[in-house]
XYZ file of C-alpha atoms in Angstrom:
218
model
C -21.065 -8.163 9.864
C -17.811 -8.081 8.633
C -15.490 -11.012 9.420
C -13.044 -10.526 12.877
C -9.420 -10.269 12.639
C -8.280 -13.688 14.104
C -11.231 -15.718 11.516
C -9.859 -13.602 8.429
C -6.310 -14.372 9.034
C -7.186 -17.921 9.652
C -8.764 -17.992 6.280
C -6.955 -15.032 4.442
C -3.992 -13.730 6.031
C -1.387 -15.487 3.767
C -3.366 -14.833 0.809
C -3.719 -11.071 1.577
C 0.263 -11.069 1.874
C 0.582 -13.022 -1.359
C -1.872 -10.350 -2.779
C -0.636 -7.295 -1.495
C 2.866 -8.095 -3.371
C 0.973 -7.576 -6.821
C -0.136 -4.115 -5.816
C 1.121 -1.806 -8.656
C 2.619 -4.946 -10.669
C 1.520 -6.912 -13.477
C -0.443 -10.344 -12.372
C 1.000 -12.001 -15.509
C 1.761 -15.274 -14.427
C 1.628 -18.451 -16.354
C 2.044 -22.045 -16.101
C 6.089 -21.443 -17.254
C 6.465 -17.703 -15.713
C 6.322 -16.213 -12.261
C 5.432 -13.004 -12.307
C 7.900 -10.326 -10.530
C 5.397 -9.635 -8.311
C 5.369 -13.573 -7.202
C 9.181 -13.767 -7.658
C 9.351 -10.646 -4.718
C 6.863 -12.718 -2.505
C 8.986 -15.741 -2.488
C 12.403 -14.188 -2.499
C 11.338 -12.181 0.818
C 9.481 -14.900 2.580
C 12.058 -18.107 1.772
C 14.384 -15.752 3.646
C 12.098 -14.725 6.420
C 9.294 -16.920 6.811
C 9.596 -20.288 4.781
C 6.780 -22.236 6.347
C 4.230 -19.582 5.297
C 4.482 -20.533 1.462
C 3.022 -23.650 1.795
C 0.133 -22.169 4.337
C -0.148 -19.280 0.773
C -0.630 -22.193 -1.596
C -3.259 -23.630 0.691
C -5.367 -20.370 1.056
C -4.995 -19.379 -2.785
C -6.181 -23.048 -3.897
C -9.306 -22.943 -1.411
C -10.272 -19.268 -2.690
C -9.829 -20.411 -6.088
C -12.404 -23.459 -5.767
C -14.843 -21.854 -3.340
C -15.076 -17.989 -4.223
C -17.187 -15.945 -1.988
C -21.013 -16.251 -2.895
C -23.363 -13.624 -2.316
C -24.421 -14.377 1.076
C -20.899 -14.087 2.218
C -20.684 -10.869 0.188
C -23.658 -9.499 1.492
C -22.546 -10.121 5.186
C -18.936 -9.000 4.641
C -17.533 -11.939 5.400
C -15.288 -12.572 2.908
C -11.712 -11.213 1.561
C -12.196 -9.267 -1.630
C -9.429 -9.869 -4.119
C -7.489 -6.329 -5.179
C -7.884 -5.308 -8.533
C -5.429 -7.115 -10.842
C -6.696 -5.659 -14.139
C -7.965 -8.634 -15.031
C -11.447 -9.795 -15.959
C -13.293 -11.175 -12.670
C -13.662 -14.455 -14.480
C -10.145 -14.988 -14.932
C -9.064 -14.244 -11.401
C -9.959 -17.998 -10.194
C -7.858 -19.683 -12.969
C -5.059 -17.335 -11.889
C -5.177 -17.912 -8.364
C -4.633 -21.751 -9.121
C -1.527 -20.875 -11.299
C -0.001 -18.806 -8.461
C -0.820 -21.671 -5.951
C 0.912 -24.191 -8.567
C 3.795 -21.980 -8.787
C 4.019 -21.976 -5.017
C 3.450 -25.480 -4.377
C 6.454 -26.317 -6.958
C 8.442 -23.728 -4.938
C 8.280 -25.805 -1.714
C 8.255 -29.185 -3.276
C 11.066 -28.430 -5.532
C 13.054 -25.800 -3.922
C 12.506 -23.392 -6.777
C 13.825 -20.289 -5.282
C 14.474 -17.060 -6.785
C 18.334 -15.977 -6.551
C 18.999 -13.308 -3.644
C 18.898 -9.799 -5.336
C 18.039 -6.425 -3.893
C 14.215 -5.287 -3.543
C 12.466 -5.211 -7.079
C 9.086 -4.000 -6.517
C 7.652 -1.145 -4.209
C 6.292 -4.044 -1.748
C 9.592 -5.783 -1.569
C 11.229 -2.481 -0.544
C 8.643 -1.855 2.297
C 8.594 -5.642 3.593
C 12.351 -5.920 3.555
C 13.133 -2.642 5.300
C 10.039 -1.844 7.491
C 11.477 0.180 9.955
C 13.423 2.209 7.462
C 10.342 2.779 5.772
C 8.633 4.127 8.847
C 11.788 6.926 9.130
C 11.509 8.049 5.969
C 8.064 8.066 5.595
C 7.194 9.429 8.929
C 10.014 11.893 9.485
C 11.253 12.776 6.040
C 8.315 13.334 3.902
C 7.608 17.137 2.357
C 6.309 18.114 5.719
C 9.469 17.838 7.434
C 10.087 21.860 6.505
C 7.327 22.333 8.618
C 8.006 20.298 11.770
C 11.688 20.507 11.953
C 14.670 22.988 11.272
C 16.651 20.333 9.636
C 17.274 16.522 9.126
C 19.387 16.023 12.137
C 16.383 17.712 14.478
C 13.979 14.948 12.281
C 16.319 12.212 13.055
C 17.029 13.456 16.983
C 12.966 13.435 17.177
C 12.471 10.179 15.560
C 15.149 8.249 18.315
C 13.223 10.220 21.193
C 10.336 8.896 20.258
C 10.768 5.520 19.083
C 11.570 2.497 21.375
C 15.451 1.712 21.638
C 14.810 -1.891 20.037
C 13.241 -0.292 16.860
C 15.701 2.386 16.480
C 18.382 -0.789 16.485
C 16.142 -2.987 14.285
C 16.292 0.507 11.880
C 20.376 0.688 12.195
C 20.366 -3.080 10.938
C 18.609 -2.318 8.485
C 20.396 0.690 7.110
C 23.388 -1.102 7.190
C 21.886 -4.281 5.295
C 20.607 -1.792 2.472
C 24.085 -0.501 2.426
C 25.455 -4.035 2.204
C 23.672 -4.132 -0.870
C 25.272 -4.157 -4.594
C 23.862 -0.512 -5.350
C 25.251 2.469 -6.456
C 24.130 6.040 -5.703
C 21.501 5.919 -8.184
C 19.970 2.720 -6.392
C 20.166 4.543 -3.202
C 18.107 7.268 -4.315
C 15.526 4.856 -5.643
C 15.448 3.079 -2.227
C 14.764 6.413 -0.737
C 12.192 7.037 -2.444
C 10.703 3.601 -2.507
C 10.591 3.694 1.457
C 8.921 7.252 1.641
C 11.714 9.822 1.495
C 10.227 12.920 -0.255
C 13.151 14.922 0.295
C 16.755 15.456 -0.523
C 19.481 14.518 1.724
C 21.064 17.430 3.706
C 24.154 19.126 1.588
C 26.616 17.640 1.074
C 25.699 14.218 1.639
C 24.526 11.813 -1.277
C 22.012 9.220 -0.491
C 23.938 6.426 0.598
C 26.571 8.410 2.702
C 23.285 9.893 4.520
C 22.192 6.674 5.489
C 25.709 5.853 6.746
C 25.577 8.949 8.597
C 22.359 7.935 10.438
C 22.928 4.700 11.282
C 26.255 5.902 12.738
C 24.203 8.774 14.801
C 21.615 6.149 15.782
C 24.093 3.683 17.113
C 25.499 6.450 19.170
C 22.260 7.030 21.069
């Protein structure tokens, strides 16, 4: 029988957060170098949940020392490390390297410089409600569900809790405050799930601003 959610989170919850940061990224950490994925995890987590980094270090080190044996695998009571592209025999050593970087970050204050998100995980984690809006209401299905962008935005506002709408407005303002040009705004839209172009005559950035203004007045 598989592990219950509470037990899973106690043993592997923060390990899972670190591993999610590596999806689609190279696990090329060395003793001297942090991967792009680990930089993204540290940059975001230092800003939002700094105490979680020490817990991540503990869970990674524990997993590297005690990987699940055959019985736990048969029972399903273990965390399956996502495919990192490296041989299974090397994963334990890699987890130790990552744990060492996390420990150094906490003990020595080694923190990546603030920047715009650099990975798909970081975009989605930093702007979760924007991702919910763009991926849920502005996918390719929009043409089958709504007559235009304004109708889709109105439906989001009508079916979403006002506090989440307010959070989205804050995220849009934060996104627009980043030092980005229009190409960066288009990248942000794609990373956050938008599969259609903004309505004429808006650029992506201008439409983000228009959406924030519209939702602020609701």
